Short mmCIF file of C-alpha atoms in Angstrom, two decimals:
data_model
loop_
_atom_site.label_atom_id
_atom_site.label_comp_id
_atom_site.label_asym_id
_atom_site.label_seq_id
_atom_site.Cartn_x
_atom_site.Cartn_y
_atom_site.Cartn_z
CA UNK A 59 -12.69 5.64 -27.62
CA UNK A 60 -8.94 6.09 -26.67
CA UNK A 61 -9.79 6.88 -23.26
CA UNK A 62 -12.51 4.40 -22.46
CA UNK A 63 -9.74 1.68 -23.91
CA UNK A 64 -7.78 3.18 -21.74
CA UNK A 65 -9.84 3.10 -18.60
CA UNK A 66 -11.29 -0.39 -18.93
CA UNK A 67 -7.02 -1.50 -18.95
CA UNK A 68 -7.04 0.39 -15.96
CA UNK A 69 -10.09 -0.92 -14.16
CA UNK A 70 -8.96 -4.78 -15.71
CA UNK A 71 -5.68 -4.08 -14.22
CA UNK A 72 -6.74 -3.14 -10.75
CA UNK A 73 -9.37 -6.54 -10.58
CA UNK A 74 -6.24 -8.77 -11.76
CA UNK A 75 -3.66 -7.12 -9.15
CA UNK A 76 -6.23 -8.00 -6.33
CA UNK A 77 -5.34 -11.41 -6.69
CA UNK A 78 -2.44 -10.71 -4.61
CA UNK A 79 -4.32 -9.68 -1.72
CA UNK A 80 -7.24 -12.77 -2.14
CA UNK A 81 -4.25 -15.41 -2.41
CA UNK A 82 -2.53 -13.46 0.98
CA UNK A 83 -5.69 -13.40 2.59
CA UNK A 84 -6.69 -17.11 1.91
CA UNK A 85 -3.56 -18.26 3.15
CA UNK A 86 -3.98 -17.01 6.41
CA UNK A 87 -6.98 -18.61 6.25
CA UNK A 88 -5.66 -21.48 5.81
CA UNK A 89 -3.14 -21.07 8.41
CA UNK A 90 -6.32 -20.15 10.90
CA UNK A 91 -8.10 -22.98 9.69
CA UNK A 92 -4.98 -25.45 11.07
CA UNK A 93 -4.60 -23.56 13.90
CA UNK A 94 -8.28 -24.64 14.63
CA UNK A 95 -8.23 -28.01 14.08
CA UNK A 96 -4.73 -28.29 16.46
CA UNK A 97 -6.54 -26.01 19.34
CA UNK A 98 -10.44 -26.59 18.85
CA UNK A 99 -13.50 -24.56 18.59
CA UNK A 100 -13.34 -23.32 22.35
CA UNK A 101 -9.94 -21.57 21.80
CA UNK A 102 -9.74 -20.64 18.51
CA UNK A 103 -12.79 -21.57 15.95
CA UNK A 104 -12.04 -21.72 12.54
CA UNK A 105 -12.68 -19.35 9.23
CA UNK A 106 -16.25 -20.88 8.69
CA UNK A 107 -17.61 -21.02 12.23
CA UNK A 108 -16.38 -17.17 12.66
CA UNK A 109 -18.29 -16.16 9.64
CA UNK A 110 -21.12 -18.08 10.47
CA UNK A 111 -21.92 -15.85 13.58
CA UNK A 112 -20.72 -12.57 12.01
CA UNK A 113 -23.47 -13.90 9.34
CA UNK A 114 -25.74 -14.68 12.49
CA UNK A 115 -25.11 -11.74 14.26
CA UNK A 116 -26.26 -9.36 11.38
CA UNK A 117 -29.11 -11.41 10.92
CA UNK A 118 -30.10 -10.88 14.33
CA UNK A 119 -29.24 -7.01 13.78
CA UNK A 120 -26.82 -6.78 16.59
CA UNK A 121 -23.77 -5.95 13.89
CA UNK A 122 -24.68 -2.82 12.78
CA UNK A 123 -25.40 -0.46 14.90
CA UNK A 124 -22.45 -1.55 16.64
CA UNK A 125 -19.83 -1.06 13.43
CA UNK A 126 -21.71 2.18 12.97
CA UNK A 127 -20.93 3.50 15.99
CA UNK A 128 -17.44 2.36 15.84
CA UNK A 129 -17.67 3.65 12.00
CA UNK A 130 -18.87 7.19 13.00
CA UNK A 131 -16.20 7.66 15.84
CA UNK A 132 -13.37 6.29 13.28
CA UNK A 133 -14.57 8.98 10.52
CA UNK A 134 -14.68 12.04 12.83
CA UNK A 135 -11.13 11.59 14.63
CA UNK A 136 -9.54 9.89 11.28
CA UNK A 137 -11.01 13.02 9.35
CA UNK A 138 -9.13 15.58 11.94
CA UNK A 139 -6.12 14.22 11.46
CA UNK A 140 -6.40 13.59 7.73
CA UNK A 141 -7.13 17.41 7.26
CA UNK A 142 -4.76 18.70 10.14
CA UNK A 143 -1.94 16.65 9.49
CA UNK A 144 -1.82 17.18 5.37
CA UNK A 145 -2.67 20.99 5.53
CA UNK A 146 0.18 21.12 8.46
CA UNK A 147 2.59 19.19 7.16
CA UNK A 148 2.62 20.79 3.67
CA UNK A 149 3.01 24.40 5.45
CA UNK A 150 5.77 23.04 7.70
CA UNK A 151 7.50 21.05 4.52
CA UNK A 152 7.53 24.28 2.89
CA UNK A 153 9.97 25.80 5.78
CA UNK A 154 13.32 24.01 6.43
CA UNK A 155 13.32 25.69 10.08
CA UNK A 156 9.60 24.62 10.72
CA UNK A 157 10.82 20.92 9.16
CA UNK A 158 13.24 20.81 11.93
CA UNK A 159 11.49 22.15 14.58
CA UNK A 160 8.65 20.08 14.20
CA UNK A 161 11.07 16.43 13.31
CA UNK A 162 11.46 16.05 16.91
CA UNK A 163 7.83 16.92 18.20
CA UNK A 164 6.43 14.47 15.37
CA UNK A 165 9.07 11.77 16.78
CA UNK A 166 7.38 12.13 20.36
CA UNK A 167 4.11 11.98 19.00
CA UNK A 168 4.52 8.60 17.18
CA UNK A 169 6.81 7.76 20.05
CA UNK A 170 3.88 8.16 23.03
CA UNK A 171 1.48 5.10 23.41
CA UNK A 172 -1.83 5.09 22.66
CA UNK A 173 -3.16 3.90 25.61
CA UNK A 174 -1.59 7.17 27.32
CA UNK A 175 -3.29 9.35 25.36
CA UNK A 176 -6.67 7.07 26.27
CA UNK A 177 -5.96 7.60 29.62
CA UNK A 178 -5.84 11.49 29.94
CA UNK A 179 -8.65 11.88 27.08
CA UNK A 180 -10.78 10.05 30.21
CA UNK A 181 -9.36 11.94 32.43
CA UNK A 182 -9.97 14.88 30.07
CA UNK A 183 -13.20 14.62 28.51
CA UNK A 184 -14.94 11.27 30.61
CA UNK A 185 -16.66 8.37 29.32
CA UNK A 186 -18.16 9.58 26.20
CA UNK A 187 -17.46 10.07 22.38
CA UNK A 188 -15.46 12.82 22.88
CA UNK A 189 -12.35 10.14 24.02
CA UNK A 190 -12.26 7.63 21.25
CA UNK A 191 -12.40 10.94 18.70
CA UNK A 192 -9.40 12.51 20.36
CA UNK A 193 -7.33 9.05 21.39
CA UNK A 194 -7.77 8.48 17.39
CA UNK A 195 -6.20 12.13 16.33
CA UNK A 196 -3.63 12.61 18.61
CA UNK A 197 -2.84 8.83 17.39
CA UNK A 198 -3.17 9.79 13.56
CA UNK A 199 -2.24 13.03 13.29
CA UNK A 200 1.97 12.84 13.55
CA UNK A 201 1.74 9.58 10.91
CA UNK A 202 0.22 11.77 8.58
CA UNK A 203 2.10 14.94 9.33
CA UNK A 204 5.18 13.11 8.58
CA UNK A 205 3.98 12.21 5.21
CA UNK A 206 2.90 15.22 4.13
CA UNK A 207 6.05 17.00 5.33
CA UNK A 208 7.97 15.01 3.60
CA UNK A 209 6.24 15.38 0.55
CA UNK A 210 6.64 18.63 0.32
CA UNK A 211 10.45 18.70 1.44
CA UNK A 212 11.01 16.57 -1.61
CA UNK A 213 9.75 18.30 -4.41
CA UNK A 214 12.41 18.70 -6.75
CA UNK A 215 13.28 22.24 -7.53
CA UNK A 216 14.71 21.52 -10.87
CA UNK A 217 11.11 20.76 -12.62
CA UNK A 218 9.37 23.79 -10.14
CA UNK A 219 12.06 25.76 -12.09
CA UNK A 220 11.14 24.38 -15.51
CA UNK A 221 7.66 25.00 -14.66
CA UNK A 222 8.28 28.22 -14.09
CA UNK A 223 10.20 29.41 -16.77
CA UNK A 224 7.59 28.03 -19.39
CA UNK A 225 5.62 29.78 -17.52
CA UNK A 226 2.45 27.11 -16.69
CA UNK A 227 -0.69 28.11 -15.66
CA UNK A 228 -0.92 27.66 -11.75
CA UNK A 229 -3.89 24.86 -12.12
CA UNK A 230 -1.25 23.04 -14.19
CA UNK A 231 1.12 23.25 -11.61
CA UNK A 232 -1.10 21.99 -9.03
CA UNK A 233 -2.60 19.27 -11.24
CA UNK A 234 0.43 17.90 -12.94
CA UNK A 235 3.53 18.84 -10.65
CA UNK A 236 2.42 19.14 -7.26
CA UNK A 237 -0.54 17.05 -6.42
CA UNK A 238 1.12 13.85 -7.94
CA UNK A 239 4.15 14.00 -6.57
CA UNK A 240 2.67 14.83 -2.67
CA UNK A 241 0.18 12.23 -3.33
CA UNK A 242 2.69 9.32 -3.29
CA UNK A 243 4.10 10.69 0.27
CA UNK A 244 -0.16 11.29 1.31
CA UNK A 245 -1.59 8.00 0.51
CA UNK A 246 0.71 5.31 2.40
CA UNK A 247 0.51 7.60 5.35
CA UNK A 248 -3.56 7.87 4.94
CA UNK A 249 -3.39 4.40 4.99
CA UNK A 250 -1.64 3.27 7.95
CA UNK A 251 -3.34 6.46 9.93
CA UNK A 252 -6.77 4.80 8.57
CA UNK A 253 -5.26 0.88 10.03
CA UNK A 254 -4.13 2.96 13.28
CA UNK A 255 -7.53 4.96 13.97
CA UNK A 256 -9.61 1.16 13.99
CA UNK A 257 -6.98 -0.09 16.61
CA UNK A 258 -7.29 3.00 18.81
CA UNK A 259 -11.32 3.40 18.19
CA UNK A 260 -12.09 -0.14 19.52
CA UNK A 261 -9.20 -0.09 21.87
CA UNK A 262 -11.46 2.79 23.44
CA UNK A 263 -14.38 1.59 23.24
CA UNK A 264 -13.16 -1.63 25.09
CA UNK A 265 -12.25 0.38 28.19
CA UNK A 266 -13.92 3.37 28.26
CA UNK A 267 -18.07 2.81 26.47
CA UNK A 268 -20.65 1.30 26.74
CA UNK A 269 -21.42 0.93 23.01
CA UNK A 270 -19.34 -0.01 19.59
CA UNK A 271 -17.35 -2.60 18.43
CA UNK A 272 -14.95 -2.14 21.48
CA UNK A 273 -18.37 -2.75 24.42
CA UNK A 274 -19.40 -5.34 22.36
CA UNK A 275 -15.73 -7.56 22.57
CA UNK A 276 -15.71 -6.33 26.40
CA UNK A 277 -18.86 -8.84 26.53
CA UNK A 278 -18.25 -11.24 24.63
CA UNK A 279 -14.16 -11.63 26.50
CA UNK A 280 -16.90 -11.76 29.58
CA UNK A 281 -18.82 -14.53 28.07
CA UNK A 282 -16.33 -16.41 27.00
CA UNK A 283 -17.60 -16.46 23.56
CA UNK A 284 -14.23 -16.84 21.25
CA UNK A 285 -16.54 -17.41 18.54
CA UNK A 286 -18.36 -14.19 18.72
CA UNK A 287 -15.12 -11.99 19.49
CA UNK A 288 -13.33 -13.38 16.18
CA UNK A 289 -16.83 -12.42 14.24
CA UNK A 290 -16.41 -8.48 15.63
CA UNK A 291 -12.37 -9.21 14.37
CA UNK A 292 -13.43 -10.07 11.21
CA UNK A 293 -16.14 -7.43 10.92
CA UNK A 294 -13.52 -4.63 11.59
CA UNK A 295 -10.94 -5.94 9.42
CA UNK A 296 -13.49 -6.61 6.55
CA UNK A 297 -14.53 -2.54 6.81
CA UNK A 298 -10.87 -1.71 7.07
CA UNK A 299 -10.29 -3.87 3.71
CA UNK A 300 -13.43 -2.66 2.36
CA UNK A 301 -12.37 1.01 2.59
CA UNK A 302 -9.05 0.42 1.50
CA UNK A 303 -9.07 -1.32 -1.65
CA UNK A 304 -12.55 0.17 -2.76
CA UNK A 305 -12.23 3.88 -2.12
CA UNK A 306 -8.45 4.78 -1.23
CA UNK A 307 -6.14 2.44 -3.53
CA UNK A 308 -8.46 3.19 -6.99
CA UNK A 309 -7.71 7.22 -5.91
CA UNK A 310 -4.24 6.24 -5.47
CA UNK A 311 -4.00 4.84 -8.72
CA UNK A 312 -5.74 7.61 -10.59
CA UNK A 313 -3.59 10.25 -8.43
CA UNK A 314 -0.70 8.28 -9.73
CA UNK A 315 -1.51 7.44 -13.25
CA UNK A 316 1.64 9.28 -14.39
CA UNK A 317 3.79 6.29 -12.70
CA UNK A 318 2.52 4.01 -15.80
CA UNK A 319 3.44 6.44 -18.40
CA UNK A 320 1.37 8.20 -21.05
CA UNK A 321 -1.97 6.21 -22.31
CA UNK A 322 -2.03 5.05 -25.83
#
């Protein structure tokens, strides 16, 4: 009973904090809103004629095949770097020499622009899926190497010493000493790595396919058709949002249920 309590104050919790993101987003809503009443439905249409032909354009079944291409691309490269840059940066964190070895390689890495790496993945691999996959984990892959590294450079010896002398079961230690505390280094950087790989995926696709989110905003920039690019905006953003607050930031919060202190 204690714990169902307990995890219905969670759950109530996370709802009522989400107000803070609905009152953020609806202000820029409003802000886009005035915007399109100063400039006019040709330049910039407003919140409810966008999501009018997002609605009309997954009526019409032209939305999803598109975001699922984009979607599938997103997952592969985003899941490289996810796994390569967390199992890499813990090994390296582990190592002062390897942490300062690798500092300045990982500063070059953020450092170099996208669009460079877009460039020689054409050059590299052509016109196909294989460039948006790679663009998106050379692009990821330092952000979350950082965090990781950093992670596990910051442990703090004095409770791995504790641990140690009581003498705790190694699940223990991974469960209640090591995960949480690399956790709160891992999530912001899967996070911005997860904001990162959209703007790289359709960036690619804009310049480089002929299918995805990125083709379709190539046609409609042809066309003219402000109305229809903001719709694909929205559409991306929405999925971002969508995988953010539904699947990453409730992990988060059960990685880091320790923050709150013990349940009652």
């Amino acid at each position: 009973m204690t714990r169902l309590r307990g995890a219905l104050a969670a759950t109530l919790g996370y709802l009522w904090s989400g107000w803070g993101a609905v009152t953020s987003v609806l202000m820029f809503c409003a802000l886009w809103e005035y915007g399109a009443r100063i400039h006019g439905d040709l330049v910039l249409p407003g919140p409810v004629a966008t999501l009018r032909r997002l609605a009309e354009m997954f009526d019409s079944g032209l939305a999803v095949p598109e975001l699922a291409i984009s979607a599938r691309r997103t997952l592969y490269g985003l899941g490289l770097a996810l796994a390569a840059g967390s199992t890499l940066g813990l090994l390296a964190g582990r190592s002062l020499t390897t942490a300062m070895v690798s500092r300045p390689l990982v500063t070059l890495l953020l450092g170099m622009p996208p669009i460079a790496w877009l460039v020689l993945a054409m050059l590299w691999f052509g016109m196909g899926d294989a460039t948006p996959v790679f663009t998106v984990l050379v692009a990821c892959f330092p952000i979350v190497f950082a965090g990781a590294m950093q992670g596990a450079r910051t442990l703090d010896n004095r409770l791995r010493n504790v641990a140690r002398a009581y003498r705790l079961p190694w699940h223990m230690l991974l469960t209640d000493l090591y995960l949480p505390h690399v956790a709160s280094y891992l999530f912001p950087s899967w996070i911005t790595a997860l904001g990162t790989s959209w703007k790289v995926v359709v960036m690619a696709e804009l310049l480089t396919t002929a299918d995805g989110v990125g083709a379709a905003l190539a046609v409609s920039r042809s066309q003219l058709d402000t109305a229809t690019s903001l719709g694909w905006i929205v559409a991306v953003l929405g999925l971002l949002l969508g995988v953010e607050y539904l699947l990453l930031e409730p992990l988060k919060r059960r990685v880091e249920r320790w923050r709150s202190g013990p349940a009652a």
